[in-house]
Short mmCIF file of C-alpha atoms and ligand atoms in Angstrom, two decimals:
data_model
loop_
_atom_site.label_atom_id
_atom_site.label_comp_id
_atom_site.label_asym_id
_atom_site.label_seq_id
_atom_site.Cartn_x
_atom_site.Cartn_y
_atom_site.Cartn_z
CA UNK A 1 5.47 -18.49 4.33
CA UNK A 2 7.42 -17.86 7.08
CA UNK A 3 9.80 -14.54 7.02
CA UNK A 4 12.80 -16.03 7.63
CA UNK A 5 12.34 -17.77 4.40
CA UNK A 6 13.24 -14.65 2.60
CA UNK A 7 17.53 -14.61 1.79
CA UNK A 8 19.34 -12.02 4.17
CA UNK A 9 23.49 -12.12 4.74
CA UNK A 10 24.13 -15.56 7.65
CA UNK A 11 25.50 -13.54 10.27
CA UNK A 12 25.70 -14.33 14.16
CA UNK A 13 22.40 -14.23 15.53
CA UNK A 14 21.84 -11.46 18.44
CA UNK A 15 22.20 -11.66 22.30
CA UNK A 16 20.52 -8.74 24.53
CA UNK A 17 18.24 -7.26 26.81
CA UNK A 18 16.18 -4.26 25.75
CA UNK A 19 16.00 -3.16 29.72
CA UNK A 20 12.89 -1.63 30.33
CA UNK A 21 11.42 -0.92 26.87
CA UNK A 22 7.89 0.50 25.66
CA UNK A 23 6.71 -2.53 24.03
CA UNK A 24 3.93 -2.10 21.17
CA UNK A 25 2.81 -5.22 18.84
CA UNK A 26 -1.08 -4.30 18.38
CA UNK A 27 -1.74 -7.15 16.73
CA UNK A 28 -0.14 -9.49 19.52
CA UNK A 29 -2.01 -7.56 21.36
CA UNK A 30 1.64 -6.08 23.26
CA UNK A 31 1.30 -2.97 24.54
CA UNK A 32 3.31 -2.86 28.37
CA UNK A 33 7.25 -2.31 30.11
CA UNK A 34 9.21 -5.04 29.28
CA UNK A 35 12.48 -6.26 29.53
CA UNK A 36 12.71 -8.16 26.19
CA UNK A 37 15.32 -10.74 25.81
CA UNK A 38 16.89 -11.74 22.65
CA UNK A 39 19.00 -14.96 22.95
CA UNK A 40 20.59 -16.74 19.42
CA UNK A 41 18.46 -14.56 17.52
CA UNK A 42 15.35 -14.78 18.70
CA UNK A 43 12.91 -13.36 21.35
CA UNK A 44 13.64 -15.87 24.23
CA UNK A 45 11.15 -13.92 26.57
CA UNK A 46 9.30 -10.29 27.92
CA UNK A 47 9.67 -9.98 31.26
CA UNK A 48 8.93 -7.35 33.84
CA UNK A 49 10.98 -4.05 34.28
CA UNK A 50 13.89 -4.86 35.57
CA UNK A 51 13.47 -8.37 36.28
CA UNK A 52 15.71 -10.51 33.55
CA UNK A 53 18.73 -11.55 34.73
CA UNK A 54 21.79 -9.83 32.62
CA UNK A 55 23.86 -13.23 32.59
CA UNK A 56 25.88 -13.10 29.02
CA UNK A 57 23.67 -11.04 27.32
CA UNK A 58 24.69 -6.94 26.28
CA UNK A 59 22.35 -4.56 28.10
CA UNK A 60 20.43 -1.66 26.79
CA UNK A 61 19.17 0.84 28.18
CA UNK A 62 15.32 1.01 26.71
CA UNK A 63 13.95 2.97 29.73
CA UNK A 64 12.24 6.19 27.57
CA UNK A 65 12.60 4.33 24.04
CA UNK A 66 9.73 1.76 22.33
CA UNK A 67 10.32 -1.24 20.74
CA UNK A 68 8.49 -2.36 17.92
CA UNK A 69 8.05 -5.25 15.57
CA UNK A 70 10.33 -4.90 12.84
CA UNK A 71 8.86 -3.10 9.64
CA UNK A 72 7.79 -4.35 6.21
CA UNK A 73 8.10 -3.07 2.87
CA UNK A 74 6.40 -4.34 -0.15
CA UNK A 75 7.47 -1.79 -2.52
CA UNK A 76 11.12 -1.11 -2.89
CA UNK A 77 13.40 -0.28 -5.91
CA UNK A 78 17.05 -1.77 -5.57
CA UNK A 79 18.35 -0.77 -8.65
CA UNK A 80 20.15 -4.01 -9.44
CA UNK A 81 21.19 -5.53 -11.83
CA UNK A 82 21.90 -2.74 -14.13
CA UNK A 83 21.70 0.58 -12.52
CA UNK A 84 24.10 -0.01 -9.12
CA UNK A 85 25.38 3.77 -9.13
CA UNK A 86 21.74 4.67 -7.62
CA UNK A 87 21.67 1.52 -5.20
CA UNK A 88 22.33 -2.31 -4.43
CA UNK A 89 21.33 -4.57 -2.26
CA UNK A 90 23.50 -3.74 0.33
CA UNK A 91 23.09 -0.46 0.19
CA UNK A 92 19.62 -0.78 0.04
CA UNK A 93 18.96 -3.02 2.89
CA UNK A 94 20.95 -1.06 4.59
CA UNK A 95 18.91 2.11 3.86
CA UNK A 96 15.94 -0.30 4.93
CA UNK A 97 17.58 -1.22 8.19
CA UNK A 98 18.28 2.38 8.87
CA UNK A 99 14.60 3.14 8.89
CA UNK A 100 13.63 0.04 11.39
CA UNK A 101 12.41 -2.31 8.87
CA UNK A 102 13.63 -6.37 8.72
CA UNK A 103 12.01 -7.02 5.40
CA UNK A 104 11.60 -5.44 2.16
CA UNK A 105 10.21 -6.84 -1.60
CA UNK A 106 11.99 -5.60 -3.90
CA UNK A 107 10.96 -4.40 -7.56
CA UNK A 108 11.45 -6.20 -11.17
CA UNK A 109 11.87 -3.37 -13.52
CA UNK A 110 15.71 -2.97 -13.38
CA UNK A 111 18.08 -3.08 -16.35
CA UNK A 112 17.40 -5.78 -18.22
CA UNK A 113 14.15 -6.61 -15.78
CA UNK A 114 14.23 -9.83 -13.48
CA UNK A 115 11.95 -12.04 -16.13
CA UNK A 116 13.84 -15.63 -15.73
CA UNK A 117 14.26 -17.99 -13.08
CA UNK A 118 18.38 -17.68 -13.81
CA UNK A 119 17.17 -13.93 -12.77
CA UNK A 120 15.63 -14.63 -9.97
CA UNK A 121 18.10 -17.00 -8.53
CA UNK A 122 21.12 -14.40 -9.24
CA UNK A 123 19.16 -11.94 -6.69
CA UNK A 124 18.50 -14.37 -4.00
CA UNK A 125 22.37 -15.50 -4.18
CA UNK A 126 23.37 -11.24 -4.04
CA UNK A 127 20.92 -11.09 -1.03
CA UNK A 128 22.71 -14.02 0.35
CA UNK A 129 26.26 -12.61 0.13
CA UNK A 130 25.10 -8.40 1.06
CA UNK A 131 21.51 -8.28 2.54
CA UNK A 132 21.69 -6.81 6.00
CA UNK A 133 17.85 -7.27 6.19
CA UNK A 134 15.36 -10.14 4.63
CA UNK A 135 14.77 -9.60 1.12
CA UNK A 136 12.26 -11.26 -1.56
CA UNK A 137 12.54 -10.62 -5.23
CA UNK A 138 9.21 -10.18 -7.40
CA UNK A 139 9.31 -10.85 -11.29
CA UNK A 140 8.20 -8.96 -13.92
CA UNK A 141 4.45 -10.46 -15.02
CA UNK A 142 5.54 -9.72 -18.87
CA UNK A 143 8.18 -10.80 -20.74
CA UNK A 144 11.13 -7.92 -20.47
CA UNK A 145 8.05 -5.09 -19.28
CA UNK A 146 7.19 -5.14 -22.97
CA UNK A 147 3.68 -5.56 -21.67
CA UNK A 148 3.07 -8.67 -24.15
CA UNK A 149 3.96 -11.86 -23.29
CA UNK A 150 3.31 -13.58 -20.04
CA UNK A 151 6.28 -14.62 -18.49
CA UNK A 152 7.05 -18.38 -17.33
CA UNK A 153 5.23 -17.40 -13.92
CA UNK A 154 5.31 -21.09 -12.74
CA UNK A 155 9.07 -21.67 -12.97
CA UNK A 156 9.56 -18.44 -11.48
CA UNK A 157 7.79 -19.27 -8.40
CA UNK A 158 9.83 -22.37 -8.42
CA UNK A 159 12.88 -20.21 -8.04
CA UNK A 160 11.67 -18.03 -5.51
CA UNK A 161 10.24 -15.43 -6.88
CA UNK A 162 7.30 -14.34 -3.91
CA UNK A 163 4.69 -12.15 -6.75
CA UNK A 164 4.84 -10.58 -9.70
CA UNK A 165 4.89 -6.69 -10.80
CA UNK A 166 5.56 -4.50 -13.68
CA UNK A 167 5.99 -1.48 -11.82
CA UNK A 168 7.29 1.51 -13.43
CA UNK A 169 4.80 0.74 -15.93
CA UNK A 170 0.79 -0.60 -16.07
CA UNK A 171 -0.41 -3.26 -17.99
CA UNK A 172 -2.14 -2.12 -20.51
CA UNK A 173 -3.91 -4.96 -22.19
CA UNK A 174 -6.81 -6.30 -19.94
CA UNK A 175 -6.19 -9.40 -22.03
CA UNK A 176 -2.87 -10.01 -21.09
CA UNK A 177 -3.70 -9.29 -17.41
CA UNK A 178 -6.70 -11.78 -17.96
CA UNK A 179 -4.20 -14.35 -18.54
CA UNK A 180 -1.63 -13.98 -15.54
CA UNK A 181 -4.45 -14.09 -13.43
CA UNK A 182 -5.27 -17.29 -15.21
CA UNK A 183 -2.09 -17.99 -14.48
CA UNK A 184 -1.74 -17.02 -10.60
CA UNK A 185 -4.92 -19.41 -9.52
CA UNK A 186 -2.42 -22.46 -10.39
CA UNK A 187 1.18 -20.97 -9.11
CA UNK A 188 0.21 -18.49 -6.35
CA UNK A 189 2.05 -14.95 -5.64
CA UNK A 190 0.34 -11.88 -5.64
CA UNK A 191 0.27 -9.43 -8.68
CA UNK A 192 1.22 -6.22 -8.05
CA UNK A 193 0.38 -3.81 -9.97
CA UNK A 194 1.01 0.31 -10.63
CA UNK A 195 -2.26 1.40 -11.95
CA UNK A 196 -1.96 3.92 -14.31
CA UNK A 197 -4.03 5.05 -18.21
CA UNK A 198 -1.08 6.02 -20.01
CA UNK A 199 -3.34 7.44 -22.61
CA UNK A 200 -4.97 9.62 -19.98
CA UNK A 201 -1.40 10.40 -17.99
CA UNK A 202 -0.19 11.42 -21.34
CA UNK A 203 3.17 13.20 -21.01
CA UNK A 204 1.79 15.02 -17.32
CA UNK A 205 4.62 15.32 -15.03
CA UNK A 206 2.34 16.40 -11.54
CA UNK A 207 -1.26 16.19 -10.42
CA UNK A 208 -3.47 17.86 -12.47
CA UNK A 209 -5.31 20.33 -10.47
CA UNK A 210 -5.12 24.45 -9.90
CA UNK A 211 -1.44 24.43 -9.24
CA UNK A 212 -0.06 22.19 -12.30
CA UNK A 213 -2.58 25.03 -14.22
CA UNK A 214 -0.49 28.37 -12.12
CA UNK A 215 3.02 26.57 -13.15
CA UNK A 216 2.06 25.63 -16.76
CA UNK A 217 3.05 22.28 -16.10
CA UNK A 218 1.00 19.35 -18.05
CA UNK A 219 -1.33 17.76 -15.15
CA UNK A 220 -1.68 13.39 -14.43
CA UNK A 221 -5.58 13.10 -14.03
CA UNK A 222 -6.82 11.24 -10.95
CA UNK A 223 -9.03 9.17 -12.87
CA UNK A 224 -5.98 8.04 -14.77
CA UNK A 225 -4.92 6.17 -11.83
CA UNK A 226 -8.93 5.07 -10.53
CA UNK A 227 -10.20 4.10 -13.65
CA UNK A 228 -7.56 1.61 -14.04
CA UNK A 229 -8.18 -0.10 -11.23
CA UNK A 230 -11.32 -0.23 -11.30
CA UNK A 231 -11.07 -2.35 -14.18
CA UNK A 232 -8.40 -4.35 -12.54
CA UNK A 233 -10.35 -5.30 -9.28
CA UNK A 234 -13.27 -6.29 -12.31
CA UNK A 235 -10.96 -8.86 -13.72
CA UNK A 236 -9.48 -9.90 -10.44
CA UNK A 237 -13.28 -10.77 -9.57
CA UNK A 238 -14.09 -12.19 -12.66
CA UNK A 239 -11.05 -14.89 -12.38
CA UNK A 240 -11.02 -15.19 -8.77
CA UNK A 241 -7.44 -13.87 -8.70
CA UNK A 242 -5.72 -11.64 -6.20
CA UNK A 243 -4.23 -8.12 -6.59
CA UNK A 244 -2.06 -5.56 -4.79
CA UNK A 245 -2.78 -2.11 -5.99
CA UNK A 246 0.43 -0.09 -5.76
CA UNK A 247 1.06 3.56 -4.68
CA UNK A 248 -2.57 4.50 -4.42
CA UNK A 249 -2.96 8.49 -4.32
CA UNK A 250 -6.55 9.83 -5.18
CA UNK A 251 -9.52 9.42 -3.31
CA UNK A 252 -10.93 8.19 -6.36
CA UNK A 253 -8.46 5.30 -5.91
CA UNK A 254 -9.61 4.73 -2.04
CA UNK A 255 -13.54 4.56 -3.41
CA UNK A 256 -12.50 2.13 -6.28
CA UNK A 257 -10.82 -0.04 -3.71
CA UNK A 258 -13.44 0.36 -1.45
CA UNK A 259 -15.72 -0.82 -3.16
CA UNK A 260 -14.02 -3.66 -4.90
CA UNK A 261 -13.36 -5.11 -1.02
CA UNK A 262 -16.87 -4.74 -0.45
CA UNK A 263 -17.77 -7.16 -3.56
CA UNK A 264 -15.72 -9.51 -2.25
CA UNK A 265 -12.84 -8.97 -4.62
CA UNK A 266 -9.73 -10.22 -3.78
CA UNK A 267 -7.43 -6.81 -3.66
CA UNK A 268 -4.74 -5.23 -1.11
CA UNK A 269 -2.97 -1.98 -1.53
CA UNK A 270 -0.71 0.43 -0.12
CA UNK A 271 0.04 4.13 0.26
CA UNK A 272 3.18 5.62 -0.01
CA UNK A 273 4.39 8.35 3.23
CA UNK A 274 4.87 10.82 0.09
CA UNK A 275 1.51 11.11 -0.36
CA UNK A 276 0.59 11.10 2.87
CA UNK A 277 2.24 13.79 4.09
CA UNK A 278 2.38 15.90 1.27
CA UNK A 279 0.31 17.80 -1.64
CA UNK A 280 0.50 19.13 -4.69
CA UNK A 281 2.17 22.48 -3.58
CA UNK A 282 4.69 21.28 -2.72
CA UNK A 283 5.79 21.02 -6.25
CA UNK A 284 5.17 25.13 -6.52
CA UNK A 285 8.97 24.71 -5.44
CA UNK A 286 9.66 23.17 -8.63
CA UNK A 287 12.10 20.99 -7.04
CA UNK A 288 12.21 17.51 -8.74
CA UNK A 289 14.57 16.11 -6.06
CA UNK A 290 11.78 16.35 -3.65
CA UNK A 291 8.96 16.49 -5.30
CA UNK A 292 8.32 14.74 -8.12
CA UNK A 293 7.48 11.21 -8.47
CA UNK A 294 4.58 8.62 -10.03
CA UNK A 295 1.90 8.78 -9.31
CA UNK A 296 2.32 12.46 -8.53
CA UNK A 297 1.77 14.24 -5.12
CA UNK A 298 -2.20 14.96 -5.13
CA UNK A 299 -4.46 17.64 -3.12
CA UNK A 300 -5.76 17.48 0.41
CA UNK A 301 -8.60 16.24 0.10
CA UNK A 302 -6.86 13.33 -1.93
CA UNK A 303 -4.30 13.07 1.08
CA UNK A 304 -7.08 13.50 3.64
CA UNK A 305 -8.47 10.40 1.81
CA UNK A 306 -5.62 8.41 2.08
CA UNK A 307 -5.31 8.88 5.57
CA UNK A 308 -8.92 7.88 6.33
CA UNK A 309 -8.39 4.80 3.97
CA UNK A 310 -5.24 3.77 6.28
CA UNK A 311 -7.76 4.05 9.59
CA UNK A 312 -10.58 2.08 8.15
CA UNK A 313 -8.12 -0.37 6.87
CA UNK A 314 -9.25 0.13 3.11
CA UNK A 315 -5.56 0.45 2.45
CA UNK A 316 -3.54 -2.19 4.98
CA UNK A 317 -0.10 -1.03 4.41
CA UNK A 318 2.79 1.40 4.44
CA UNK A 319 4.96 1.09 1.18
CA UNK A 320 7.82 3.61 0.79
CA UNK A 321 8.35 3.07 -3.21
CA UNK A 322 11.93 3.73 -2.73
CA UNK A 323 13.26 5.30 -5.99
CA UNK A 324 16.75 6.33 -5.54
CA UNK A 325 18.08 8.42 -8.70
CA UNK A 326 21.45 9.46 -9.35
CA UNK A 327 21.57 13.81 -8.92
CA UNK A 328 22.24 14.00 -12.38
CA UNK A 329 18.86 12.84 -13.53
CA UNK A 330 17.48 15.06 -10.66
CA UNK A 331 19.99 18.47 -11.28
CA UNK A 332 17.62 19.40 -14.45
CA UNK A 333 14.13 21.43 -14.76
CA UNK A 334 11.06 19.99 -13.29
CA UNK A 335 9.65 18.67 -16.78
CA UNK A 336 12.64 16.76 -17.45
CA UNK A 337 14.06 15.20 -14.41
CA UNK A 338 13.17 11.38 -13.12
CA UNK A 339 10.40 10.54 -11.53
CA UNK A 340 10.42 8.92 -7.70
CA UNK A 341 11.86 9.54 -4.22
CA UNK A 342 13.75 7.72 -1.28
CA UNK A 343 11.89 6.83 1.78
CA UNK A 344 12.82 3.96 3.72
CA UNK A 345 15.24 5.77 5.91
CA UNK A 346 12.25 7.98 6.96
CA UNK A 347 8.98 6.38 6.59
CA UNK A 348 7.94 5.64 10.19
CA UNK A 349 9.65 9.15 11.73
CA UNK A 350 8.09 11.32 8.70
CA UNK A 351 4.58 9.52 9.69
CA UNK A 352 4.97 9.59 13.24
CA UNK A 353 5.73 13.30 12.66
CA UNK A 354 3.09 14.26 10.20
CA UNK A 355 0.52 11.92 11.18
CA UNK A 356 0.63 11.03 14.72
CA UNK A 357 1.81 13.88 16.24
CA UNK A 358 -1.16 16.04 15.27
CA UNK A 359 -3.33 13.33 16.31
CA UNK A 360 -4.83 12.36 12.77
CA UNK A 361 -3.90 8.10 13.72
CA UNK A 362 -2.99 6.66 16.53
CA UNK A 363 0.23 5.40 16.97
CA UNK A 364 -0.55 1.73 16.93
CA UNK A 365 -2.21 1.99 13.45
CA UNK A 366 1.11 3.46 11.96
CA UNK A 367 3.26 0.56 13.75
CA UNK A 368 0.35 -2.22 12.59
CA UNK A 369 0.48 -0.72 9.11
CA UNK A 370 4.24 -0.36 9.01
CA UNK A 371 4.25 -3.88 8.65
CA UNK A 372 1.14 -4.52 6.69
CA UNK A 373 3.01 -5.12 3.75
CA UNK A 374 3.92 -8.61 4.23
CA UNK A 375 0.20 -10.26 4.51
CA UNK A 376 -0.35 -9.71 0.90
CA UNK A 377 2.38 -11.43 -0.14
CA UNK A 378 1.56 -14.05 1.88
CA UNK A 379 4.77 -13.57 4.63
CA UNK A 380 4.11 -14.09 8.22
CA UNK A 381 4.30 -10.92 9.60
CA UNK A 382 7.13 -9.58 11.82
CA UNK A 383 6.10 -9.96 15.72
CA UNK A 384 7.36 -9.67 19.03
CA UNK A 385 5.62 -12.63 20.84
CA UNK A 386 8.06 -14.94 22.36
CA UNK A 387 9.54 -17.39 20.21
CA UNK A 388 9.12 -14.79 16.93
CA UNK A 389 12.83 -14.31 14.84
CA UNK A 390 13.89 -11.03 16.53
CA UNK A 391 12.75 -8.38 14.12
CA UNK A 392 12.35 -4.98 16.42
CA UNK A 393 12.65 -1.65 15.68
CA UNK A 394 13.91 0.45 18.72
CA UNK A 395 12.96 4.02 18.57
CA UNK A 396 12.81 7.09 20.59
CA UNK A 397 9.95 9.17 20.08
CA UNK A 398 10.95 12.10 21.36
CA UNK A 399 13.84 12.37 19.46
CA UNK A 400 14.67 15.52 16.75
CA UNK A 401 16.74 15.07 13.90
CA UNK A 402 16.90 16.73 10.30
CA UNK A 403 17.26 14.84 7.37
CA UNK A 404 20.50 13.84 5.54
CA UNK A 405 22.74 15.95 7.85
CA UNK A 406 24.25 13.02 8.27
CA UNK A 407 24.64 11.39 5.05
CA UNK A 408 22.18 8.35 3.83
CA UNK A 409 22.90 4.57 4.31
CA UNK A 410 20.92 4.60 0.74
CA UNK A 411 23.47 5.67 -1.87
CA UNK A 412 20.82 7.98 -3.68
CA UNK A 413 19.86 11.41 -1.75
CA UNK A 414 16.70 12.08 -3.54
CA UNK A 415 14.95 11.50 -0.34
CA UNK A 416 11.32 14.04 -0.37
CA UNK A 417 12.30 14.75 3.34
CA UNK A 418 15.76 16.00 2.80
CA UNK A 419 16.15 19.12 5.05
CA UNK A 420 13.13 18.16 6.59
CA UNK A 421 13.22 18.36 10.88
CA UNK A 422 11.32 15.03 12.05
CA UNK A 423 10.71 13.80 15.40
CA UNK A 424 10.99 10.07 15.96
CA UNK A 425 14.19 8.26 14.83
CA UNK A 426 14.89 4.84 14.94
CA UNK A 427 18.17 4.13 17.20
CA UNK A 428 18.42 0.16 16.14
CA UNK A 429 16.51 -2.42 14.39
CA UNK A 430 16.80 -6.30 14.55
CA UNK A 431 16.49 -8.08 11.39
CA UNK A 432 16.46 -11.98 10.87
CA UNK A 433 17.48 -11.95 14.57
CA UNK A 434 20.96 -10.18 13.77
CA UNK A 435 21.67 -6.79 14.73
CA UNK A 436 21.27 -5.00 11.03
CA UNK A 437 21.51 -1.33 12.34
CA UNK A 438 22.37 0.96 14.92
CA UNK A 439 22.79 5.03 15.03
CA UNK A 440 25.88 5.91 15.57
CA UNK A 441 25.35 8.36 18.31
CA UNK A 442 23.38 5.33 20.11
CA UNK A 443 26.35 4.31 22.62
CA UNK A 444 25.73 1.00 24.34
CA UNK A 445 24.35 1.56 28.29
CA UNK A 446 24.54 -1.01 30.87
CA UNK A 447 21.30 -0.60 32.91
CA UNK A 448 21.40 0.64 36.35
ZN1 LIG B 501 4.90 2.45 -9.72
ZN1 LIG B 502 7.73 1.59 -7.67
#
């Protein structure tokens, strides 16, 4: 489906001229100076430096910034209905605009979670009336979460809803995931699933490993999160189906993958920039604002992993898992406080930072698997050839800024880079051809 059939706020579609602007799509094969021009909302052409004529449109001045297609996430947790002091939609998409993106999916497992078509429906209208970016709505695969009954996964397809997830929890039975897959070859949507033995996570609360045995601190297993989908990807293959693994964060989790792709299983998955950037000692901080979350920060050889799964294109996508939490769940020791993080207002700069900076990818691959996200779910992916909605992302590389020192758009601050000094910051995105963000201290220049 096309992106623009995902529900954003109507809003007056954009007129300007990125003058002279780094232009990167890798997989339209973009990579030059360009004057891009955005008329009514959508990318009327690319012209050489200097060359577009201003008429009506507002200039800017794109001379040492890049622009980039628009980013994707397939993994975000709005918070609503039922838990709106953490985040809404608007805030949300906000939070998502903030950090360059033009689409997000977001989660099912709010309060009561989205199992009904009536649910389903109620989103799309919110996203409708707040959404400053696109936004598609996923459905729980089991009645309520309670990991039991399939839900109605035809009519909710019907009403919109673009896959199906339990997140926040795995399905336990193989049975019952037997059956939506049974399911899914007759209505489509992908299932998404976090992939997780609760019998082997038990009550752990970070990686198991050396450090969670130096803090006394009960340890998640990585083979809690392989073994899982290892069986997954077997039942996937077995009913012809298709899955996308969640949150992967163990290297046994990149080999299980690996190898399901390689037996022609149909499977996608994502990494989060948590685990990424980050390991397990982190957590010797004992700071759950930061640093705790599920699946749990791993070691480096688990995050070296990762990494080399994201350049072989074993995992084809960037997926924040956006968990905001109010600071009273989060103001409490380690052991007890909720798991997950914010991350959409940061992804691309914390990557670009951690990742691209040192030279471990290339810059390309993080901007081709910032918006990897939306092939799985079957969405047209954001691009700047001419024609394309205007979804960019504007950024300047070179730019230094330090985390939260100016507030969040989200409204949770639970964000594992708060504090943190990144360089890379997006100035402005365009989403759904409307101008859905812009930093403050970004004034408007007319070229010279
Ligand atoms: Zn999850
Ligand atoms: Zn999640």
């Amino acid at each position: 489906m096309s992106l623009d059939q995902l529900d954003m706020r109507a809003g007056e579609g954009a007129d300007l001229i990125l003058r002279r602007a780094t232009v990167l799509d890798p997989v339209a094969g973009i990579d030059a100076q360009h004057d891009v021009v955005v008329r009514d909302g959508k990318i009327a052409g690319l012209s050489p430096p200097g060359d577009a004529a201003a008429e009506d449109l507002e200039e800017i001045d794109a001379r040492s910034l890049h622009a980039f297609p628009a980013f994707f996430d397939p993994h975000v947790h709005l918070r609503t209905p039922g838990q709106e002091h953490k985040e809404d939609i608007e805030t949300g998409s906000r939070s998502a605009a903030a950090g360059g993106y033009c689409g997000v999916l977001a989660m099912a497992n709010t309060e009561p979670p989205i199992s009904t078509p009536a649910d389903i429906e109620a989103l799309r209208a919110g996203a409708r009336a707040a959404a400053s970016v696109r936004v598609g709505f996923l459905a729980t695969v089991t009645s309520a979460m309670q990991g039991e009954e399939l839900t109605e996964m035809a009519s909710l397809r019907e009403a919109g809803a673009l896959g199906f997830s339990d997140d926040g929890l795995p399905i336990r039975s193989a049975r019952v995931l037997r059956r939506a897959l049974q399911y899914q070859r007759l209505c489509g949507g992908a299932i998404a699933l976090h992939e997780e033995d609760s019998d082997l996570s038990g009550a752990g609360v970070m990686h198991e490993g050396p450090v969670s045995a130096v803090l006394g601190l009960e340890g998640i297993p990585p083979v809690s999160e392989s073994t899982m989908i290892a069986r997954d990807a077997a039942l996937a293959g077995y009913e012809g189906g298709r899955i996308h693994v969640q949150h992967l964060s163990a290297a046994e989790s990149v080999e299980a993958v690996r190898a399901a792709k390689a037996a022609g299983v149909q499977i996608s998955c994502e990494a989060s920039p948590h685990h990424l950037c980050l390991t397990d000692e982190a957590v010797r901080s004992l700071d759950p604002h930061r640093f705790k979350m599920n699946p749990p920060l791993r070691s480096e050889s688990d995050r070296q992993a990762l990494i080399e799964g994201l350049r072989d294109g074993t995992i084809e996508c960037v997926a924040t898992d956006h968990a905001p939490h109010a600071a009273e769940e989060k103001e409490v020791p380690f052991e007890a406080a909720a798991m997950g993080v914010t991350g959409l207002e940061t992804a691309f700069a914390a990557l670009h930072t951690e990742l691209v900076i040192p030279g471990a990818i290339e810059l390309s691959l993080l901007v081709e698997r910032m918006a990897g996200g939306a092939a799985p779910f079957e969405i047209e992916r954001p691009s700047l050839t001419p024609g394309s909605e205007a979804n960019i992302a504007l950024c300047d590389l070179g730019a230094e800024w330090t985390v939260g020192e100016d507030g969040y758009e989200s409204r949770s601050s639970n964000s594992w880079c708060g504090g943190k000094k990144l360089t890379g910051r997006v100035l402005m995105t365009l989403a759904g051809g409307q101008v859905a963000y812009r930093l403050r201290s970004f004034s408007l220049g007319v070229a010279a």
